[in-house]
Each structure stands twice: as structure tokens, then as C-alpha cells.
């Protein structure tokens, strides 16, 4: 055989052998570690997002209120109270930015847009002038927030039980949504996921009771009364709760909810849910966001949080806006109030109902005028208005809460009933919300620093002024008397001099 031909055949055989060996090893490598490769991909995705997010620095003093106030409302933290009892006393409706629920886009460049209150997450900042926007929020103990989310989902869903069946309730919903321009609970994150799910579950259980013809309940624990309502244990383990409830505050502050404006949010959230270890990157971003906010309140520290909000935020709003009492602005605001039908503009923020033409209740909020404070005000007057407002809100909320729970009697959610929930369930809630627990601890530290920074010297001066108030009045009265006597003496002397000159 020709040596050249023999050499060529040898090279060809060696090449085929190498290709076969390489392909085999490459295939083996891919098949041996798909999980590793997927984790590395997820790690790159999450780290890239986190690095980019952490680079967004606050250029100006974070303690100074800027042109636009963005209230990032974490559900079930008491944010609606702040909206109606603080912000509505400070801002006229004409200064509010249009709401953005479920990505209903709006133009933040609206003339005189100074206030935005929404359940949208931090990704909303991509639509706002970052350098001119201050962010505030309130956080709540994660375990209590899960309880409250579950209870509110049941409470709102229970209102549909006035209908004979689920089909009737669904049809009524469609008709009402077609007639009104307002935004209902079913349009708002996260209730647009939780309420329909819970509503369907309540009807299924009610239908089951009718078929059995039995009202014998095996449990006295409202959080585990399967005959009537989904148990808390089943709720927290459901995929819907996993997606929108657990660690919800962390994802909302980080800007990564399933309602996010960020294109990469879905993949980042998916990776974090799949590999819990990557959640620490999201937590660090959320912590940094809290650090850069103008104000961070705590639901549990109600009185202290409200006082701090009035002093930190309210005082600066009053200083900036002056709360004009002109008749034109008051009239324009009154008109705006009457025409405004968004459910978050109501004192109950998503859970007020009104009567339909058929006499039945709908899930849509009824319009209600919330009168803003007119004229110039002080921080003390703002707090007085807040106390009156919150008292009225609590009364209406209690009435509505009791009316709703009557439809799922004997289930009745109370603070005392929470004590019956097994420790195993509570521990699972903590595990499922480990990021929120860490973020809440960070918020507590921020709150403590805010309290010390803003109230240290202020409280001392207030106490001094208060203790010396009576003495101050006495000193003022004495001083006034002396000034009047000196003035009278001066007039008397001048008059005497003029008389002497005339005589001469």
C-alpha cells in the first residue's frame, strides 16, 4: 500500500477515535452535572442582578424629603391607615400620581405629581425620577403578616357567599367590573391571586356541606376548620402562597414580585425559589433599599411609628407644600375626591363594598370622600387628626370584619384563636419566611436608629417647654406689664416736657 495512503488512513482513524472519545466524555460531563450547571447559571443571573441593584446609590441626603414621595405599601402592614390618616391630610388629590395596579401604566411626569401610594414593588422606581423620589415603607413581623394575609383573603372571599353559587358570584363580578371605572380588590396584587382562589375554595366547601346535609364541625380551631374554610396549614403550603405570600416583603422591597416591572425579575425569582441559598443576595439588596429610604416604620411599634412619621415625613411635607387653604384648590380637590373611584383611595384600601342595583353586595369599593386638613397645620395638629381618623377606621373595620366572618360561622379569627395554632405550624411559617424574618430584624435596627436620631434632642426640648409652660406665661405677663408701664411713663414724661415748653 502506498505509504502516503496508509498515513492518511491512519490519521482518519485516529481522528474518528478522538471525536468519539471526546463526544463520549462531553456527553458524560453534561449528563453528570446538569444540576451543577443549572445552579451556576442561576448564581450568575442572581449575582448580576444583585450587583447592578447595589450600584444604585443615593446621591442626596436620604433624610431630606424630595419632590415625589413613593409609599411602597407592603400588604397587611397598616399602610392604608397612613394613607388616609396622614397623607390624605397632607396632600390634595390633585397632587397624587395615578395608581399603577397590575401594571396599569401611568405617566409619572404628570404636572404636580407629588405622591404615589401603591402595592407595586420597588421596581416602580424604574418608572420614576430616582434622583427626585423619596421612598417610605412599613414592615410587620412576618408571622403576624402571614396570619393577617390568610385572614384577609378569607374575609374578602367570604363576602361572595351572599350569592347562591360560584357561577352567580363570578357573573356579578364581571358585570360590576364592566360598569365601573374603579379598581377592585381583584385587580390588586396580591389579592388578585389570593381572593379568587379562596373564593372558589369557600364555595366548594359550602357545596360539600349542603350535599352531606351536616353542620357538625369536628374542630373548634378556626385555623383548622376544614369543613368550612381552608386550613392555615394548607394555605401556607399551597403553590400560590409560595409564590406571592412567603418572603413577600423581601421580594417587594427588592423589586422582584411576580408583578415586577423588571424584565429579569421572573428568572431571578425562579432561581431563588429553586436554590434557597441564593436568597441571601436578594436579602442584601432589600436591606440596602431600606437603608436608603426616608422612613421605615414597624406595624408592631404603632404609636412610635406614627409619631416618627409625623415628625420625619409630615413635618417636611408641611414645610414643602404649606397645605394651601385657598378656596380654588379646595374646590378642585373636592371635585377630584368625588370623581376618584380607585379602591385604594378608600379608608379600607381594597375591602370596602357597596350595594348593587339588586341589593346585593359587590366586591368593589364604594366612593367615599376623605376630607384633607385645610389650612396650615403643625405636626401636633397632624397627630390629633391622625388619632381621630384611625379611631373611625378601626370602628368601620371591626363592623365589616364581623359581618364577613358571620358567613363562615363558627370560624372566627381573633388574637386569642391564634394562640391555638400548633407550634409546628408556626415554625413552618418561620422557615418559609426566613428572608422576611432577617429583613424585619434589619428594619428594627433602622427604626431604633431613626428614633434615636430624630427624637433625642426633640423630646428634651418638648419636655422643657411643657414643664415650663406655666412659668413661661407668668414671665410673659410680667414682662408685658413692665413694657406697658415704661411706655406710659415715657408718654407722661414727653407730655410734661411739651407742657413746660408751652408755658415758657
Short mmCIF file of C-alpha atoms in Angstrom, two decimals:
data_model
loop_
_atom_site.label_atom_id
_atom_site.label_comp_id
_atom_site.label_asym_id
_atom_site.label_seq_id
_atom_site.Cartn_x
_atom_site.Cartn_y
_atom_site.Cartn_z
CA UNK A 1 0.00 0.00 0.00
CA UNK A 2 1.20 3.48 -0.80
CA UNK A 3 2.83 4.95 2.37
CA UNK A 4 1.01 8.23 1.83
CA UNK A 5 -2.34 6.49 1.58
CA UNK A 6 -1.53 4.37 4.63
CA UNK A 7 -0.66 7.52 6.64
CA UNK A 8 -3.87 9.23 5.57
CA UNK A 9 -5.98 6.26 6.63
CA UNK A 10 -4.18 6.17 9.98
CA UNK A 11 -4.88 9.88 10.58
CA UNK A 12 -8.53 9.37 9.68
CA UNK A 13 -8.90 6.51 12.13
CA UNK A 14 -7.18 8.50 14.88
CA UNK A 15 -9.45 11.46 14.19
CA UNK A 16 -12.59 9.36 14.38
CA UNK A 17 -11.36 7.80 17.59
CA UNK A 18 -10.61 11.15 19.19
CA UNK A 19 -14.00 12.53 18.12
CA UNK A 20 -15.77 9.50 19.54
CA UNK A 21 -13.84 9.72 22.81
CA UNK A 22 -14.38 13.47 23.05
CA UNK A 23 -18.08 13.19 22.33
CA UNK A 24 -18.46 10.45 24.90
CA UNK A 25 -16.65 12.42 27.57
CA UNK A 26 -18.52 15.61 26.71
CA UNK A 27 -21.83 13.80 26.93
CA UNK A 28 -20.76 12.21 30.20
CA UNK A 29 -19.75 15.61 31.60
CA UNK A 30 -23.08 17.18 30.69
CA UNK A 31 -25.12 14.27 31.99
CA UNK A 32 -23.03 14.02 35.15
CA UNK A 33 -23.74 17.54 36.46
CA UNK A 34 -26.87 19.17 34.98
CA UNK A 35 -27.84 20.39 38.46
CA UNK A 36 -24.43 21.95 38.95
CA UNK A 37 -24.60 23.74 35.62
CA UNK A 38 -28.13 24.96 36.38
CA UNK A 39 -27.07 26.23 39.79
CA UNK A 40 -24.08 28.04 38.30
CA UNK A 41 -26.35 29.65 35.72
CA UNK A 42 -28.80 30.75 38.40
CA UNK A 43 -25.98 32.03 40.55
CA UNK A 44 -24.69 34.18 37.68
CA UNK A 45 -28.18 35.54 36.98
CA UNK A 46 -28.89 36.44 40.61
CA UNK A 47 -25.44 37.89 41.27
CA UNK A 48 -25.59 40.03 38.14
CA UNK A 49 -28.95 41.45 39.17
CA UNK A 50 -27.80 42.00 42.77
CA UNK A 51 -24.57 43.71 41.72
CA UNK A 52 -26.45 46.05 39.39
CA UNK A 53 -29.03 46.84 42.09
CA UNK A 54 -26.45 47.56 44.77
CA UNK A 55 -24.67 50.04 42.50
CA UNK A 56 -27.69 52.33 42.55
CA UNK A 57 -26.53 54.81 45.17
CA UNK A 58 -28.50 57.60 46.77
CA UNK A 59 -26.76 60.84 45.83
CA UNK A 60 -28.55 63.25 48.14
CA UNK A 61 -29.24 63.24 51.86
CA UNK A 62 -31.69 60.39 52.42
CA UNK A 63 -33.17 62.22 55.42
CA UNK A 64 -34.45 65.04 53.19
CA UNK A 65 -37.85 64.73 51.51
CA UNK A 66 -37.59 65.13 47.75
CA UNK A 67 -40.18 66.25 45.23
CA UNK A 68 -42.00 62.91 44.94
CA UNK A 69 -42.97 60.65 47.85
CA UNK A 70 -43.33 56.95 46.95
CA UNK A 71 -45.14 54.96 49.67
CA UNK A 72 -44.24 51.33 48.96
CA UNK A 73 -47.23 49.66 50.61
CA UNK A 74 -46.43 46.14 51.81
CA UNK A 75 -49.81 44.37 52.23
CA UNK A 76 -51.20 43.90 55.76
CA UNK A 77 -48.82 46.29 57.47
CA UNK A 78 -51.30 49.10 58.22
CA UNK A 79 -50.29 51.20 55.21
CA UNK A 80 -53.85 52.22 54.36
CA UNK A 81 -54.11 53.88 57.77
CA UNK A 82 -51.09 56.02 56.97
CA UNK A 83 -52.51 56.84 53.56
CA UNK A 84 -55.88 58.04 54.82
CA UNK A 85 -54.96 59.40 58.22
CA UNK A 86 -51.65 61.06 57.33
CA UNK A 87 -51.05 61.51 53.62
CA UNK A 88 -54.63 62.43 52.76
CA UNK A 89 -54.38 65.13 55.42
CA UNK A 90 -51.23 66.49 53.81
CA UNK A 91 -51.65 66.06 50.05
CA UNK A 92 -54.59 67.16 47.96
CA UNK A 93 -55.76 64.53 45.48
CA UNK A 94 -54.62 66.80 42.67
CA UNK A 95 -51.06 66.10 43.82
CA UNK A 96 -51.42 62.32 43.72
CA UNK A 97 -49.90 60.29 40.90
CA UNK A 98 -52.29 57.96 39.08
CA UNK A 99 -52.26 54.47 40.59
CA UNK A 100 -50.47 51.60 38.92
CA UNK A 101 -52.14 48.32 39.82
CA UNK A 102 -51.31 45.26 37.75
CA UNK A 103 -49.02 47.31 35.53
CA UNK A 104 -51.66 49.85 34.54
CA UNK A 105 -49.06 52.21 33.15
CA UNK A 106 -49.12 55.85 34.09
CA UNK A 107 -47.12 58.94 33.33
CA UNK A 108 -45.15 59.96 36.44
CA UNK A 109 -44.40 63.28 34.74
CA UNK A 110 -47.95 64.41 35.49
CA UNK A 111 -47.86 68.04 36.47
CA UNK A 112 -47.62 68.47 40.25
CA UNK A 113 -47.44 64.71 40.84
CA UNK A 114 -46.04 64.57 44.38
CA UNK A 115 -47.43 61.39 45.98
CA UNK A 116 -47.63 57.75 44.89
CA UNK A 117 -49.13 55.06 47.15
CA UNK A 118 -49.30 51.54 45.72
CA UNK A 119 -48.73 47.82 46.29
CA UNK A 120 -46.38 47.82 43.31
CA UNK A 121 -42.86 46.73 44.29
CA UNK A 122 -39.60 48.68 44.24
CA UNK A 123 -39.20 48.11 40.50
CA UNK A 124 -41.67 51.01 40.18
CA UNK A 125 -38.60 53.21 40.71
CA UNK A 126 -37.60 52.42 37.12
CA UNK A 127 -40.65 54.49 36.09
CA UNK A 128 -39.96 57.36 38.49
CA UNK A 129 -37.33 60.13 38.60
CA UNK A 130 -34.99 58.36 41.02
CA UNK A 131 -32.99 61.45 41.94
CA UNK A 132 -36.19 63.32 42.89
CA UNK A 133 -38.01 60.49 44.70
CA UNK A 134 -38.07 59.58 48.40
CA UNK A 135 -39.32 56.12 49.40
CA UNK A 136 -41.06 55.14 52.65
CA UNK A 137 -42.49 51.82 53.80
CA UNK A 138 -43.75 49.87 56.81
CA UNK A 139 -42.79 46.31 57.74
CA UNK A 140 -44.51 43.83 60.02
CA UNK A 141 -43.48 40.72 61.94
CA UNK A 142 -43.55 38.06 59.18
CA UNK A 143 -45.53 35.51 61.20
CA UNK A 144 -48.24 38.05 62.00
CA UNK A 145 -48.27 39.21 58.40
CA UNK A 146 -48.90 35.65 57.16
CA UNK A 147 -51.76 35.29 59.65
CA UNK A 148 -53.26 38.59 58.53
CA UNK A 149 -52.88 37.74 54.83
CA UNK A 150 -54.68 34.44 55.34
CA UNK A 151 -57.44 36.06 57.38
CA UNK A 152 -57.98 38.91 54.94
CA UNK A 153 -58.10 36.53 51.97
CA UNK A 154 -60.82 34.53 53.72
CA UNK A 155 -62.67 37.65 54.87
CA UNK A 156 -62.90 39.20 51.40
CA UNK A 157 -63.72 35.88 49.72
CA UNK A 158 -66.47 35.22 52.29
CA UNK A 159 -68.37 38.29 51.07
CA UNK A 160 -69.13 36.45 47.84
CA UNK A 161 -71.10 33.86 49.83
CA UNK A 162 -74.14 36.14 49.59
CA UNK A 163 -74.51 34.57 46.14
CA UNK A 164 -76.22 31.18 45.75
CA UNK A 165 -73.27 29.68 43.88
CA UNK A 166 -69.84 30.42 42.44
CA UNK A 167 -71.21 30.95 38.94
CA UNK A 168 -73.52 33.70 40.16
CA UNK A 169 -70.69 35.38 42.07
CA UNK A 170 -68.41 35.26 39.03
CA UNK A 171 -71.07 36.71 36.74
CA UNK A 172 -71.79 39.52 39.18
CA UNK A 173 -68.07 40.29 39.31
CA UNK A 174 -67.86 40.56 35.54
CA UNK A 175 -70.91 42.81 35.33
CA UNK A 176 -69.68 45.15 38.04
CA UNK A 177 -66.17 45.38 36.59
CA UNK A 178 -67.65 46.28 33.21
CA UNK A 179 -69.77 49.07 34.71
CA UNK A 180 -67.22 50.75 36.95
CA UNK A 181 -64.01 52.57 36.08
CA UNK A 182 -62.62 51.90 39.51
CA UNK A 183 -60.12 49.25 40.54
CA UNK A 184 -61.44 46.36 42.63
CA UNK A 185 -59.71 44.06 45.07
CA UNK A 186 -59.42 41.52 42.29
CA UNK A 187 -57.18 43.88 40.32
CA UNK A 188 -54.68 44.48 43.10
CA UNK A 189 -51.57 42.47 43.87
CA UNK A 190 -51.51 40.06 45.73
CA UNK A 191 -55.28 39.84 46.28
CA UNK A 192 -55.95 39.22 42.59
CA UNK A 193 -54.31 35.82 43.17
CA UNK A 194 -55.41 35.04 46.71
CA UNK A 195 -59.07 36.11 46.77
CA UNK A 196 -60.33 34.20 43.69
CA UNK A 197 -58.51 31.09 44.91
CA UNK A 198 -60.03 31.39 48.39
CA UNK A 199 -63.45 32.29 46.99
CA UNK A 200 -63.58 29.11 44.90
CA UNK A 201 -62.47 27.08 47.90
CA UNK A 202 -65.19 28.53 50.16
CA UNK A 203 -67.92 27.72 47.63
CA UNK A 204 -66.61 24.18 47.21
CA UNK A 205 -66.72 23.59 50.95
CA UNK A 206 -70.18 25.16 51.27
CA UNK A 207 -71.49 22.93 48.46
CA UNK A 208 -69.97 19.92 50.18
CA UNK A 209 -71.76 20.73 53.44
CA UNK A 210 -75.07 21.03 51.56
CA UNK A 211 -74.58 17.63 49.92
CA UNK A 212 -73.75 15.99 53.23
CA UNK A 213 -76.60 17.78 54.96
CA UNK A 214 -74.46 18.12 58.04
CA UNK A 215 -73.29 21.07 60.12
CA UNK A 216 -71.33 19.05 62.66
CA UNK A 217 -67.85 20.54 62.97
CA UNK A 218 -65.02 18.43 64.32
CA UNK A 219 -62.73 21.30 65.30
CA UNK A 220 -63.06 24.41 67.44
CA UNK A 221 -59.87 25.89 65.95
CA UNK A 222 -60.86 28.42 63.24
CA UNK A 223 -57.43 27.99 61.64
CA UNK A 224 -58.05 24.28 61.22
CA UNK A 225 -61.78 24.08 60.46
CA UNK A 226 -61.63 22.15 57.17
CA UNK A 227 -65.42 21.72 56.91
CA UNK A 228 -65.79 25.48 56.40
CA UNK A 229 -62.55 27.07 55.30
CA UNK A 230 -59.12 26.08 54.05
CA UNK A 231 -56.82 25.43 56.99
CA UNK A 232 -53.89 27.73 57.66
CA UNK A 233 -51.54 24.75 57.26
CA UNK A 234 -52.87 24.01 53.77
CA UNK A 235 -52.79 27.71 52.87
CA UNK A 236 -49.11 28.21 53.68
CA UNK A 237 -48.10 25.08 51.76
CA UNK A 238 -50.02 25.90 48.58
CA UNK A 239 -48.01 26.97 45.47
CA UNK A 240 -49.93 30.27 45.28
CA UNK A 241 -48.85 31.18 48.80
CA UNK A 242 -45.31 30.10 47.98
CA UNK A 243 -45.35 32.49 45.03
CA UNK A 244 -46.91 35.66 46.47
CA UNK A 245 -47.02 35.41 50.28
CA UNK A 246 -43.84 33.90 51.69
CA UNK A 247 -40.91 36.32 51.87
CA UNK A 248 -43.27 38.75 50.17
CA UNK A 249 -41.87 41.82 51.91
CA UNK A 250 -38.30 40.98 50.84
CA UNK A 251 -39.28 40.41 47.22
CA UNK A 252 -41.41 43.56 47.20
CA UNK A 253 -38.68 45.78 48.62
CA UNK A 254 -36.16 44.15 46.28
CA UNK A 255 -38.49 44.70 43.31
CA UNK A 256 -38.86 41.02 42.41
CA UNK A 257 -42.54 40.15 42.88
CA UNK A 258 -44.43 38.45 40.06
CA UNK A 259 -45.83 41.94 39.41
CA UNK A 260 -42.38 43.43 38.81
CA UNK A 261 -41.52 45.88 36.05
CA UNK A 262 -38.03 44.36 35.65
CA UNK A 263 -37.55 42.03 32.67
CA UNK A 264 -35.15 39.81 34.61
CA UNK A 265 -37.37 39.55 37.71
CA UNK A 266 -39.05 36.27 36.72
CA UNK A 267 -35.77 34.42 36.18
CA UNK A 268 -34.17 35.82 39.33
CA UNK A 269 -37.21 34.90 41.44
CA UNK A 270 -37.35 31.43 39.85
CA UNK A 271 -33.69 30.80 40.69
CA UNK A 272 -34.12 31.97 44.28
CA UNK A 273 -37.15 29.74 44.78
CA UNK A 274 -35.25 26.80 43.31
CA UNK A 275 -32.00 27.38 45.21
CA UNK A 276 -32.71 28.86 48.63
CA UNK A 277 -29.03 29.67 49.12
CA UNK A 278 -29.27 32.41 46.51
CA UNK A 279 -31.92 34.22 48.56
CA UNK A 280 -29.17 35.93 50.55
CA UNK A 281 -28.35 38.09 47.52
CA UNK A 282 -31.96 39.28 47.36
CA UNK A 283 -31.91 39.94 51.11
CA UNK A 284 -28.81 42.12 50.84
CA UNK A 285 -30.41 44.23 48.11
CA UNK A 286 -33.61 44.61 50.15
CA UNK A 287 -31.60 45.68 53.20
CA UNK A 288 -29.75 48.28 51.15
CA UNK A 289 -33.05 49.60 49.84
CA UNK A 290 -34.35 50.01 53.40
CA UNK A 291 -31.13 51.80 54.37
CA UNK A 292 -31.70 54.34 51.62
CA UNK A 293 -35.34 55.09 52.48
CA UNK A 294 -36.54 58.29 54.08
CA UNK A 295 -38.62 56.40 56.65
CA UNK A 296 -39.12 52.77 57.73
CA UNK A 297 -41.95 52.07 60.16
CA UNK A 298 -42.95 48.99 62.14
CA UNK A 299 -46.54 47.80 62.47
CA UNK A 300 -45.95 46.50 65.99
CA UNK A 301 -44.49 49.84 67.15
CA UNK A 302 -47.68 51.62 66.18
CA UNK A 303 -47.59 54.73 68.34
CA UNK A 304 -43.86 55.33 67.97
CA UNK A 305 -44.01 54.72 64.21
CA UNK A 306 -46.90 57.15 63.76
CA UNK A 307 -45.19 59.85 65.81
CA UNK A 308 -41.97 59.38 63.87
CA UNK A 309 -43.81 59.51 60.55
CA UNK A 310 -45.44 62.78 61.54
CA UNK A 311 -42.10 64.29 62.56
CA UNK A 312 -39.91 62.89 59.78
CA UNK A 313 -42.29 62.89 56.80
CA UNK A 314 -45.24 65.03 57.85
CA UNK A 315 -43.14 67.96 59.02
CA UNK A 316 -41.25 68.10 55.73
CA UNK A 317 -44.42 67.82 53.64
CA UNK A 318 -45.94 70.68 55.62
CA UNK A 319 -42.80 72.72 55.09
CA UNK A 320 -42.68 71.98 51.34
CA UNK A 321 -46.31 72.30 50.41
CA UNK A 322 -47.63 74.66 53.04
CA UNK A 323 -51.03 72.92 52.74
CA UNK A 324 -52.75 75.80 50.97
CA UNK A 325 -56.22 76.72 52.15
CA UNK A 326 -57.19 78.66 49.04
CA UNK A 327 -60.81 78.24 48.02
CA UNK A 328 -59.86 77.32 44.44
CA UNK A 329 -57.59 74.45 45.45
CA UNK A 330 -60.09 73.22 48.00
CA UNK A 331 -62.86 73.21 45.39
CA UNK A 332 -60.69 71.45 42.83
CA UNK A 333 -59.67 68.85 45.36
CA UNK A 334 -63.27 68.25 46.42
CA UNK A 335 -64.20 67.60 42.81
CA UNK A 336 -61.24 65.27 42.40
CA UNK A 337 -62.24 63.37 45.52
CA UNK A 338 -65.79 62.83 44.27
CA UNK A 339 -64.67 61.57 40.87
CA UNK A 340 -62.00 59.27 42.22
CA UNK A 341 -63.11 55.63 42.45
CA UNK A 342 -59.86 53.75 42.98
CA UNK A 343 -60.29 51.27 45.83
CA UNK A 344 -57.01 52.21 47.46
CA UNK A 345 -58.31 55.73 47.88
CA UNK A 346 -60.86 54.46 50.35
CA UNK A 347 -60.22 54.09 54.07
CA UNK A 348 -60.39 50.33 53.72
CA UNK A 349 -57.97 50.02 50.86
CA UNK A 350 -59.42 47.22 48.81
CA UNK A 351 -62.04 45.83 51.14
CA UNK A 352 -65.00 48.25 51.13
CA UNK A 353 -68.19 47.02 49.46
CA UNK A 354 -71.23 48.74 48.12
CA UNK A 355 -74.75 47.71 47.23
CA UNK A 356 -75.59 46.74 43.70
CA UNK A 357 -78.89 47.66 42.00
CA UNK A 358 -80.13 44.21 43.02
CA UNK A 359 -79.49 44.98 46.66
CA UNK A 360 -76.56 42.61 46.88
CA UNK A 361 -73.05 43.47 47.79
CA UNK A 362 -70.25 43.69 45.27
CA UNK A 363 -66.53 43.41 45.76
CA UNK A 364 -65.96 46.95 44.53
CA UNK A 365 -65.09 49.79 46.81
CA UNK A 366 -67.70 52.47 47.24
CA UNK A 367 -66.60 56.06 46.72
CA UNK A 368 -66.00 57.93 49.90
CA UNK A 369 -64.77 61.44 50.44
CA UNK A 370 -61.86 61.77 52.83
CA UNK A 371 -61.60 65.41 53.77
CA UNK A 372 -58.00 66.61 53.85
CA UNK A 373 -56.96 69.06 56.53
CA UNK A 374 -57.36 72.60 55.32
CA UNK A 375 -55.07 75.47 56.05
CA UNK A 376 -51.64 75.44 57.64
CA UNK A 377 -51.08 72.87 60.34
CA UNK A 378 -48.44 71.82 62.82
CA UNK A 379 -47.10 68.34 63.49
CA UNK A 380 -49.10 68.27 66.71
CA UNK A 381 -52.31 69.09 64.83
CA UNK A 382 -51.48 66.40 62.27
CA UNK A 383 -51.17 63.83 65.06
CA UNK A 384 -54.50 64.91 66.53
CA UNK A 385 -56.17 64.49 63.14
CA UNK A 386 -54.49 61.10 62.79
CA UNK A 387 -55.84 59.88 66.14
CA UNK A 388 -59.40 60.88 65.24
CA UNK A 389 -59.12 59.29 61.81
CA UNK A 390 -57.70 55.97 62.97
CA UNK A 391 -60.39 55.65 65.62
CA UNK A 392 -63.10 55.91 62.96
CA UNK A 393 -61.29 53.50 60.66
CA UNK A 394 -60.97 50.87 63.36
CA UNK A 395 -64.68 51.03 64.12
CA UNK A 396 -65.66 50.56 60.47
CA UNK A 397 -63.11 47.77 60.00
CA UNK A 398 -64.43 45.90 63.03
CA UNK A 399 -68.01 46.09 61.77
CA UNK A 400 -67.03 44.88 58.33
CA UNK A 401 -64.79 42.14 59.72
CA UNK A 402 -67.57 40.78 61.93
CA UNK A 403 -70.14 40.93 59.13
CA UNK A 404 -67.89 38.95 56.80
CA UNK A 405 -66.99 36.25 59.31
CA UNK A 406 -70.66 35.63 60.10
CA UNK A 407 -70.88 33.99 56.68
CA UNK A 408 -68.36 31.34 57.70
CA UNK A 409 -69.54 30.92 61.29
CA UNK A 410 -68.43 29.35 63.62
CA UNK A 411 -64.98 30.13 62.20
CA UNK A 412 -63.87 33.37 63.84
CA UNK A 413 -60.36 34.78 63.61
CA UNK A 414 -59.17 36.50 66.77
CA UNK A 415 -55.89 37.13 68.54
CA UNK A 416 -56.91 34.58 71.15
CA UNK A 417 -57.62 31.98 68.46
CA UNK A 418 -54.12 32.41 67.06
CA UNK A 419 -52.78 31.03 70.31
CA UNK A 420 -54.35 27.67 69.44
CA UNK A 421 -52.25 27.23 66.31
CA UNK A 422 -49.69 24.42 66.88
CA UNK A 423 -46.06 25.38 67.28
CA UNK A 424 -45.18 23.13 64.33
CA UNK A 425 -47.25 25.34 62.01
CA UNK A 426 -45.69 28.50 63.43
CA UNK A 427 -42.23 27.05 62.95
CA UNK A 428 -43.03 26.21 59.35
CA UNK A 429 -44.19 29.78 58.74
CA UNK A 430 -40.85 31.00 60.11
CA UNK A 431 -38.92 28.65 57.86
CA UNK A 432 -40.91 29.63 54.78
CA UNK A 433 -40.32 33.32 55.57
CA UNK A 434 -36.68 33.21 56.63
CA UNK A 435 -35.76 36.13 54.36
CA UNK A 436 -38.58 38.29 55.74
CA UNK A 437 -37.50 37.48 59.29
CA UNK A 438 -33.99 38.73 58.57
CA UNK A 439 -35.28 41.81 56.78
CA UNK A 440 -37.60 42.58 59.69
CA UNK A 441 -34.68 42.42 62.13
CA UNK A 442 -32.83 44.88 59.91
CA UNK A 443 -35.88 47.15 59.86
CA UNK A 444 -35.99 47.06 63.65
CA UNK A 445 -32.38 48.26 63.78
CA UNK A 446 -33.13 51.05 61.34
CA UNK A 447 -36.18 52.05 63.35
CA UNK A 448 -34.16 52.22 66.56
CA UNK A 449 -31.57 54.45 64.89
CA UNK A 450 -34.27 56.66 63.39
CA UNK A 451 -35.92 57.03 66.77
CA UNK A 452 -32.66 57.98 68.43
CA UNK A 453 -31.65 60.37 65.65
CA UNK A 454 -34.96 62.18 65.30
CA UNK A 455 -36.29 62.21 68.84
CA UNK A 456 -33.29 62.53 71.13
CA UNK A 457 -32.96 66.29 71.27
CA UNK A 458 -36.55 66.95 70.19
CA UNK A 459 -38.05 65.15 73.19
CA UNK A 460 -35.79 67.00 75.61
CA UNK A 461 -36.92 70.36 74.24
CA UNK A 462 -40.55 69.33 74.30
CA UNK A 463 -40.35 68.28 77.92
CA UNK A 464 -38.60 71.50 78.86
CA UNK A 465 -41.22 73.59 77.09
CA UNK A 466 -44.04 71.57 78.61
CA UNK A 467 -42.70 71.77 82.15
CA UNK A 468 -42.04 75.49 81.87
CA UNK A 469 -45.28 76.34 80.11
CA UNK A 470 -47.00 77.79 83.19
CA UNK A 471 -43.91 79.67 84.29
CA UNK A 472 -43.49 80.98 80.76
CA UNK A 473 -46.96 82.51 80.80
CA UNK A 474 -46.27 84.20 84.14
CA UNK A 475 -42.97 85.61 82.89
CA UNK A 476 -44.64 86.78 79.69
CA UNK A 477 -47.43 88.50 81.64
CA UNK A 478 -44.95 90.24 83.95
CA UNK A 479 -42.83 91.34 81.02
CA UNK A 480 -45.84 92.73 79.20
CA UNK A 481 -46.88 94.68 82.29
CA UNK A 482 -43.42 96.21 82.66
CA UNK A 483 -43.34 97.23 79.00
CA UNK A 484 -46.74 98.93 79.32
CA UNK A 485 -45.63 100.79 82.47
CA UNK A 486 -42.44 102.00 80.77
CA UNK A 487 -44.42 103.11 77.74
CA UNK A 488 -46.89 105.03 79.92
CA UNK A 489 -44.04 106.65 81.83
CA UNK A 490 -42.38 107.65 78.53
CA UNK A 491 -45.61 109.23 77.27
CA UNK A 492 -46.13 111.06 80.58
CA UNK A 493 -42.59 112.50 80.58
CA UNK A 494 -42.84 113.69 76.96
CA UNK A 495 -46.21 115.29 77.62
CA UNK A 496 -44.81 117.12 80.66
CA UNK A 497 -41.87 118.40 78.65
CA UNK A 498 -44.15 119.72 75.91
CA UNK A 499 -46.30 121.47 78.58
CA UNK A 500 -43.22 123.12 80.10
CA UNK A 501 -42.14 124.45 76.71
CA UNK A 502 -45.57 125.96 76.10
CA UNK A 503 -45.51 127.77 79.44
CA UNK A 504 -42.13 129.33 78.64
#
